[in-house]
PDB file of C-alpha atoms in Angstrom:
ATOM      1  CA  UNK A   1      81.892   1.938   1.532  1.00 91.00           C
ATOM      2  CA  UNK A   2      84.096   0.952  -1.411  1.00 93.00           C
ATOM      3  CA  UNK A   3      81.157   0.542  -3.770  1.00 94.00           C
ATOM      4  CA  UNK A   4      79.569   3.820  -2.690  1.00 94.00           C
ATOM      5  CA  UNK A   5      82.895   5.621  -3.129  1.00 95.00           C
ATOM      6  CA  UNK A   6      83.164   4.306  -6.697  1.00 95.00           C
ATOM      7  CA  UNK A   7      79.771   5.801  -7.453  1.00 94.00           C
ATOM      8  CA  UNK A   8      80.737   9.139  -5.894  1.00 94.00           C
ATOM      9  CA  UNK A   9      83.956   9.192  -7.934  1.00 93.00           C
ATOM     10  CA  UNK A  10      81.989   8.671 -11.139  1.00 93.00           C
ATOM     11  CA  UNK A  11      79.412  11.281 -10.108  1.00 91.00           C
ATOM     12  CA  UNK A  12      81.985  13.927  -9.272  1.00 92.00           C
ATOM     13  CA  UNK A  13      85.157  12.895 -11.119  1.00 79.00           C
ATOM     14  CA  UNK A  14      87.555  12.896 -12.733  1.00 80.00           C
ATOM     15  CA  UNK A  15      89.554  11.019 -10.146  1.00 88.00           C
ATOM     16  CA  UNK A  16      91.222   7.670  -9.645  1.00 92.00           C
ATOM     17  CA  UNK A  17      90.636   5.328  -6.733  1.00 94.00           C
ATOM     18  CA  UNK A  18      93.430   3.547  -4.915  1.00 96.00           C
ATOM     19  CA  UNK A  19      92.799   1.176  -2.010  1.00 94.00           C
ATOM     20  CA  UNK A  20      95.769   0.546   0.265  1.00 95.00           C
ATOM     21  CA  UNK A  21      96.086  -2.951   1.749  1.00 92.00           C
ATOM     22  CA  UNK A  22      92.372  -3.596   2.315  1.00 91.00           C
ATOM     23  CA  UNK A  23      91.677  -6.013   5.151  1.00 87.00           C
ATOM     24  CA  UNK A  24      89.306  -7.923   2.874  1.00 86.00           C
ATOM     25  CA  UNK A  25      91.368  -9.204  -0.087  1.00 82.00           C
ATOM     26  CA  UNK A  26      88.197  -9.967  -2.033  1.00 88.00           C
ATOM     27  CA  UNK A  27      86.991  -6.371  -1.651  1.00 88.00           C
ATOM     28  CA  UNK A  28      86.311  -5.761  -5.353  1.00 91.00           C
ATOM     29  CA  UNK A  29      84.480  -9.033  -5.940  1.00 91.00           C
ATOM     30  CA  UNK A  30      82.386  -8.899  -2.780  1.00 90.00           C
ATOM     31  CA  UNK A  31      78.608  -8.955  -3.450  1.00 91.00           C
ATOM     32  CA  UNK A  32      78.141  -5.774  -1.413  1.00 92.00           C
ATOM     33  CA  UNK A  33      80.707  -3.961  -3.572  1.00 93.00           C
ATOM     34  CA  UNK A  34      78.759  -4.949  -6.663  1.00 90.00           C
ATOM     35  CA  UNK A  35      75.492  -3.923  -5.049  1.00 91.00           C
ATOM     36  CA  UNK A  36      76.689  -0.519  -3.826  1.00 93.00           C
ATOM     37  CA  UNK A  37      78.476   0.327  -7.096  1.00 93.00           C
ATOM     38  CA  UNK A  38      75.410  -0.643  -9.103  1.00 89.00           C
ATOM     39  CA  UNK A  39      75.114   1.208 -12.379  1.00 90.00           C
ATOM     40  CA  UNK A  40      78.814   2.069 -12.672  1.00 93.00           C
ATOM     41  CA  UNK A  41      80.278   0.408 -15.750  1.00 90.00           C
ATOM     42  CA  UNK A  42      83.498  -1.528 -15.098  1.00 91.00           C
ATOM     43  CA  UNK A  43      83.436  -0.596 -11.403  1.00 93.00           C
ATOM     44  CA  UNK A  44      86.277  -2.968 -10.513  1.00 93.00           C
ATOM     45  CA  UNK A  45      88.480  -1.691 -13.314  1.00 93.00           C
ATOM     46  CA  UNK A  46      88.183   1.829 -11.901  1.00 93.00           C
ATOM     47  CA  UNK A  47      89.957   0.761  -8.711  1.00 95.00           C
ATOM     48  CA  UNK A  48      93.600  -0.017  -8.036  1.00 94.00           C
ATOM     49  CA  UNK A  49      94.761  -1.996  -5.018  1.00 95.00           C
ATOM     50  CA  UNK A  50      98.277  -1.464  -3.684  1.00 95.00           C
ATOM     51  CA  UNK A  51     100.197  -2.785  -0.694  1.00 95.00           C
ATOM     52  CA  UNK A  52     101.539   0.447   0.814  1.00 94.00           C
ATOM     53  CA  UNK A  53     100.904   4.166   1.113  1.00 94.00           C
ATOM     54  CA  UNK A  54     104.280   4.792  -0.521  1.00 95.00           C
ATOM     55  CA  UNK A  55     103.092   2.985  -3.624  1.00 96.00           C
ATOM     56  CA  UNK A  56      99.759   4.806  -3.596  1.00 96.00           C
ATOM     57  CA  UNK A  57     101.422   8.238  -3.377  1.00 96.00           C
ATOM     58  CA  UNK A  58     104.464   7.505  -5.553  1.00 95.00           C
ATOM     59  CA  UNK A  59     103.407   9.676  -8.498  1.00 93.00           C
ATOM     60  CA  UNK A  60     101.562  12.347  -6.496  1.00 95.00           C
ATOM     61  CA  UNK A  61     102.864  15.876  -6.051  1.00 96.00           C
ATOM     62  CA  UNK A  62     100.698  16.761  -3.054  1.00 96.00           C
ATOM     63  CA  UNK A  63      98.714  14.771  -0.485  1.00 96.00           C
ATOM     64  CA  UNK A  64      96.008  16.083   1.823  1.00 96.00           C
ATOM     65  CA  UNK A  65      94.726  13.891   4.633  1.00 96.00           C
ATOM     66  CA  UNK A  66      91.170  13.947   5.957  1.00 95.00           C
ATOM     67  CA  UNK A  67      90.886  13.297   9.667  1.00 92.00           C
ATOM     68  CA  UNK A  68      88.236  14.117  12.243  1.00 86.00           C
ATOM     69  CA  UNK A  69      90.682  13.627  15.100  1.00 85.00           C
ATOM     70  CA  UNK A  70      93.228  16.244  16.185  1.00 83.00           C
ATOM     71  CA  UNK A  71      96.785  15.208  15.368  1.00 83.00           C
ATOM     72  CA  UNK A  72      99.519  16.134  17.816  1.00 80.00           C
ATOM     73  CA  UNK A  73     101.636  18.983  16.503  1.00 82.00           C
ATOM     74  CA  UNK A  74      99.787  19.209  13.180  1.00 88.00           C
ATOM     75  CA  UNK A  75      97.345  21.998  12.313  1.00 93.00           C
ATOM     76  CA  UNK A  76      94.058  20.962  10.718  1.00 93.00           C
ATOM     77  CA  UNK A  77      91.980  23.185   8.475  1.00 94.00           C
ATOM     78  CA  UNK A  78      88.245  23.161   7.869  1.00 95.00           C
ATOM     79  CA  UNK A  79      87.681  21.553   4.491  1.00 94.00           C
ATOM     80  CA  UNK A  80      85.800  24.417   2.849  1.00 92.00           C
ATOM     81  CA  UNK A  81      88.483  26.902   3.906  1.00 94.00           C
ATOM     82  CA  UNK A  82      90.983  24.926   1.791  1.00 93.00           C
ATOM     83  CA  UNK A  83      88.600  23.799  -0.956  1.00 93.00           C
ATOM     84  CA  UNK A  84      89.334  26.541  -3.488  1.00 93.00           C
ATOM     85  CA  UNK A  85      93.081  26.302  -2.989  1.00 93.00           C
ATOM     86  CA  UNK A  86      93.063  22.535  -3.388  1.00 92.00           C
ATOM     87  CA  UNK A  87      90.656  22.746  -6.313  1.00 91.00           C
ATOM     88  CA  UNK A  88      93.070  25.062  -8.111  1.00 92.00           C
ATOM     89  CA  UNK A  89      95.961  22.760  -7.347  1.00 91.00           C
ATOM     90  CA  UNK A  90      94.038  19.698  -8.517  1.00 89.00           C
ATOM     91  CA  UNK A  91      93.131  21.440 -11.784  1.00 88.00           C
ATOM     92  CA  UNK A  92      96.783  22.230 -12.537  1.00 91.00           C
ATOM     93  CA  UNK A  93      97.988  19.744 -15.198  1.00 89.00           C
ATOM     94  CA  UNK A  94     101.433  19.721 -13.564  1.00 92.00           C
ATOM     95  CA  UNK A  95     100.017  18.602 -10.227  1.00 93.00           C
ATOM     96  CA  UNK A  96      98.717  15.227  -9.096  1.00 94.00           C
ATOM     97  CA  UNK A  97      96.789  15.658  -5.852  1.00 95.00           C
ATOM     98  CA  UNK A  98      95.970  12.786  -3.502  1.00 96.00           C
ATOM     99  CA  UNK A  99      92.937  12.988  -1.222  1.00 97.00           C
ATOM    100  CA  UNK A 100      93.775  10.557   1.567  1.00 97.00           C
ATOM    101  CA  UNK A 101      91.050   9.004   3.706  1.00 96.00           C
ATOM    102  CA  UNK A 102      91.550   6.498   6.497  1.00 92.00           C
ATOM    103  CA  UNK A 103      89.716   3.280   7.143  1.00 88.00           C
ATOM    104  CA  UNK A 104      86.061   3.356   8.187  1.00 86.00           C
ATOM    105  CA  UNK A 105      87.078   2.120  11.640  1.00 87.00           C
ATOM    106  CA  UNK A 106      89.959   4.074  13.131  1.00 85.00           C
ATOM    107  CA  UNK A 107      90.566   6.641  10.395  1.00 88.00           C
ATOM    108  CA  UNK A 108      94.089   7.672   9.410  1.00 89.00           C
ATOM    109  CA  UNK A 109      96.961   6.176  11.365  1.00 90.00           C
ATOM    110  CA  UNK A 110      99.841   8.365  12.554  1.00 89.00           C
ATOM    111  CA  UNK A 111     102.216   6.967   9.918  1.00 90.00           C
ATOM    112  CA  UNK A 112      99.660   7.776   7.220  1.00 92.00           C
ATOM    113  CA  UNK A 113      99.144  11.284   8.597  1.00 92.00           C
ATOM    114  CA  UNK A 114     102.908  11.841   8.411  1.00 92.00           C
ATOM    115  CA  UNK A 115     102.825  11.336   4.639  1.00 93.00           C
ATOM    116  CA  UNK A 116     100.266  14.111   4.085  1.00 95.00           C
ATOM    117  CA  UNK A 117     101.396  17.664   3.392  1.00 94.00           C
ATOM    118  CA  UNK A 118      98.204  19.116   4.892  1.00 94.00           C
ATOM    119  CA  UNK A 119      95.389  17.899   7.111  1.00 95.00           C
ATOM    120  CA  UNK A 120      91.751  18.920   6.860  1.00 95.00           C
ATOM    121  CA  UNK A 121      88.470  17.958   8.477  1.00 93.00           C
ATOM    122  CA  UNK A 122      84.875  18.169   7.289  1.00 93.00           C
ATOM    123  CA  UNK A 123      82.975  20.375   9.764  1.00 92.00           C
ATOM    124  CA  UNK A 124      79.845  18.843  11.287  1.00 91.00           C
ATOM    125  CA  UNK A 125      77.314  19.740  13.936  1.00 90.00           C
ATOM    126  CA  UNK A 126      78.271  19.177  17.535  1.00 88.00           C
ATOM    127  CA  UNK A 127      75.526  16.599  17.924  1.00 91.00           C
ATOM    128  CA  UNK A 128      77.377  14.024  15.821  1.00 88.00           C
ATOM    129  CA  UNK A 129      80.969  14.674  14.818  1.00 82.00           C
ATOM    130  CA  UNK A 130      81.934  11.584  12.829  1.00 83.00           C
ATOM    131  CA  UNK A 131      81.120  10.873   9.193  1.00 87.00           C
ATOM    132  CA  UNK A 132      80.774   7.576   7.419  1.00 91.00           C
ATOM    133  CA  UNK A 133      83.749   7.092   5.076  1.00 93.00           C
ATOM    134  CA  UNK A 134      81.738   7.030   1.857  1.00 94.00           C
ATOM    135  CA  UNK A 135      79.720  10.076   2.938  1.00 95.00           C
ATOM    136  CA  UNK A 136      82.908  12.027   3.700  1.00 95.00           C
ATOM    137  CA  UNK A 137      84.353  11.174   0.288  1.00 95.00           C
ATOM    138  CA  UNK A 138      81.093  12.169  -1.385  1.00 94.00           C
ATOM    139  CA  UNK A 139      80.994  15.541   0.392  1.00 95.00           C
ATOM    140  CA  UNK A 140      84.565  16.353  -0.619  1.00 95.00           C
ATOM    141  CA  UNK A 141      84.232  15.256  -4.254  1.00 95.00           C
ATOM    142  CA  UNK A 142      80.932  17.101  -4.638  1.00 94.00           C
ATOM    143  CA  UNK A 143      82.573  20.264  -3.298  1.00 92.00           C
ATOM    144  CA  UNK A 144      85.452  19.884  -5.769  1.00 90.00           C
ATOM    145  CA  UNK A 145      83.264  19.106  -8.768  1.00 89.00           C
ATOM    146  CA  UNK A 146      83.859  21.866 -11.301  1.00 79.00           C
ATOM    147  CA  UNK A 147      82.587  20.515 -14.611  1.00 78.00           C
ATOM    148  CA  UNK A 148      79.403  21.728 -16.211  1.00 76.00           C
ATOM    149  CA  UNK A 149      76.752  19.569 -14.525  1.00 74.00           C
ATOM    150  CA  UNK A 150      74.647  17.138 -16.470  1.00 71.00           C
ATOM    151  CA  UNK A 151      71.037  18.282 -16.533  1.00 70.00           C
ATOM    152  CA  UNK A 152      68.606  15.769 -18.052  1.00 69.00           C
ATOM    153  CA  UNK A 153      66.239  17.249 -20.583  1.00 67.00           C
ATOM    154  CA  UNK A 154      62.755  17.456 -19.194  1.00 62.00           C
ATOM    155  CA  UNK A 155      60.061  16.242 -21.524  1.00 68.00           C
ATOM    156  CA  UNK A 156      56.628  17.789 -21.379  1.00 69.00           C
ATOM    157  CA  UNK A 157      55.020  16.415 -18.238  1.00 70.00           C
ATOM    158  CA  UNK A 158      51.976  17.369 -16.266  1.00 79.00           C
ATOM    159  CA  UNK A 159      52.388  16.803 -12.523  1.00 81.00           C
ATOM    160  CA  UNK A 160      49.509  14.997 -10.889  1.00 83.00           C
ATOM    161  CA  UNK A 161      47.105  17.143  -8.878  1.00 87.00           C
ATOM    162  CA  UNK A 162      46.631  16.624  -5.156  1.00 88.00           C
ATOM    163  CA  UNK A 163      43.073  15.444  -5.848  1.00 89.00           C
ATOM    164  CA  UNK A 164      44.275  12.839  -8.348  1.00 90.00           C
ATOM    165  CA  UNK A 165      47.032  11.708  -5.993  1.00 89.00           C
ATOM    166  CA  UNK A 166      44.539  11.219  -3.169  1.00 91.00           C
ATOM    167  CA  UNK A 167      42.284   9.242  -5.517  1.00 92.00           C
ATOM    168  CA  UNK A 168      45.201   6.982  -6.539  1.00 92.00           C
ATOM    169  CA  UNK A 169      46.311   6.404  -2.938  1.00 91.00           C
ATOM    170  CA  UNK A 170      42.776   5.575  -1.820  1.00 92.00           C
ATOM    171  CA  UNK A 171      42.310   3.046  -4.639  1.00 92.00           C
ATOM    172  CA  UNK A 172      45.689   1.430  -3.989  1.00 91.00           C
ATOM    173  CA  UNK A 173      44.807   1.053  -0.315  1.00 90.00           C
ATOM    174  CA  UNK A 174      41.479  -0.521  -1.290  1.00 89.00           C
ATOM    175  CA  UNK A 175      43.047  -2.921  -3.790  1.00 89.00           C
ATOM    176  CA  UNK A 176      46.093  -3.981  -1.781  1.00 87.00           C
ATOM    177  CA  UNK A 177      45.164  -3.211   1.797  1.00 79.00           C
ATOM    178  CA  UNK A 178      41.586  -4.294   2.215  1.00 79.00           C
ATOM    179  CA  UNK A 179      41.439  -6.972  -0.497  1.00 79.00           C
ATOM    180  CA  UNK A 180      44.904  -8.553  -0.284  1.00 82.00           C
ATOM    181  CA  UNK A 181      46.082  -8.270   3.330  1.00 83.00           C
ATOM    182  CA  UNK A 182      45.372 -11.372   5.399  1.00 86.00           C
ATOM    183  CA  UNK A 183      45.776  -9.708   8.800  1.00 89.00           C
ATOM    184  CA  UNK A 184      45.096  -6.309  10.299  1.00 89.00           C
ATOM    185  CA  UNK A 185      48.807  -5.645  10.906  1.00 90.00           C
ATOM    186  CA  UNK A 186      49.592  -6.575   7.289  1.00 88.00           C
ATOM    187  CA  UNK A 187      46.902  -4.167   6.089  1.00 88.00           C
ATOM    188  CA  UNK A 188      48.417  -1.343   8.156  1.00 89.00           C
ATOM    189  CA  UNK A 189      51.906  -2.085   6.818  1.00 90.00           C
ATOM    190  CA  UNK A 190      50.676  -2.097   3.227  1.00 90.00           C
ATOM    191  CA  UNK A 191      48.709   1.115   3.634  1.00 90.00           C
ATOM    192  CA  UNK A 192      51.656   2.824   5.343  1.00 90.00           C
ATOM    193  CA  UNK A 193      53.906   1.794   2.461  1.00 91.00           C
ATOM    194  CA  UNK A 194      51.430   3.083  -0.117  1.00 90.00           C
ATOM    195  CA  UNK A 195      51.169   6.393   1.728  1.00 89.00           C
ATOM    196  CA  UNK A 196      54.946   6.675   2.042  1.00 88.00           C
ATOM    197  CA  UNK A 197      55.672   5.967  -1.637  1.00 89.00           C
ATOM    198  CA  UNK A 198      52.703   7.224  -3.651  1.00 89.00           C
ATOM    199  CA  UNK A 199      51.844  10.014  -1.253  1.00 83.00           C
ATOM    200  CA  UNK A 200      55.251  11.661  -1.794  1.00 81.00           C
ATOM    201  CA  UNK A 201      56.680  10.510  -5.124  1.00 82.00           C
ATOM    202  CA  UNK A 202      56.708  12.918  -8.102  1.00 82.00           C
ATOM    203  CA  UNK A 203      53.900  11.592 -10.288  1.00 84.00           C
ATOM    204  CA  UNK A 204      52.599  12.505 -13.731  1.00 82.00           C
ATOM    205  CA  UNK A 205      48.951  12.808 -14.597  1.00 76.00           C
TER     206      UNK A 205
END
């Protein structure tokens, strides 16, 4: 989650990341952190680890907590109903807004909820009402992203035709499925993989 959140923060920044008393002290040097933050320069340096919520929120002017669970005596708002208001607040140079998310397991504790000025939740379908931590952060940061988006310049390309794609897939199956596979099950796996990748990927002529 930590590595994926770093990537989301870089995708949809500007924002700073603060981790409060992580259970795994080696969080930022864990191989999975490095794997999931792949491609982000100086990923570790973008994160700050503190011991308490008080320290994390010390220089913030406003804190909003994200919780899927109802909190006794506290109203919760749907995220997109508060998005514009919080986006305006976050863009104010005199404000420093904290977006507070709980742990992957358990979410925000009651003492953490008490330190948030407002509570919001990300609406979901009724079929599955909980979100993975990194996904929730990504949804919120993407909604708040207000900069002009980066659009890579497209060079002159000619998409492959369906006929050419079918020809490529058939030849790959012949070369790797029939001539390389040692068993029938291996051949099926290889051909399924070829179909899945080359049958759907955007290809150039």
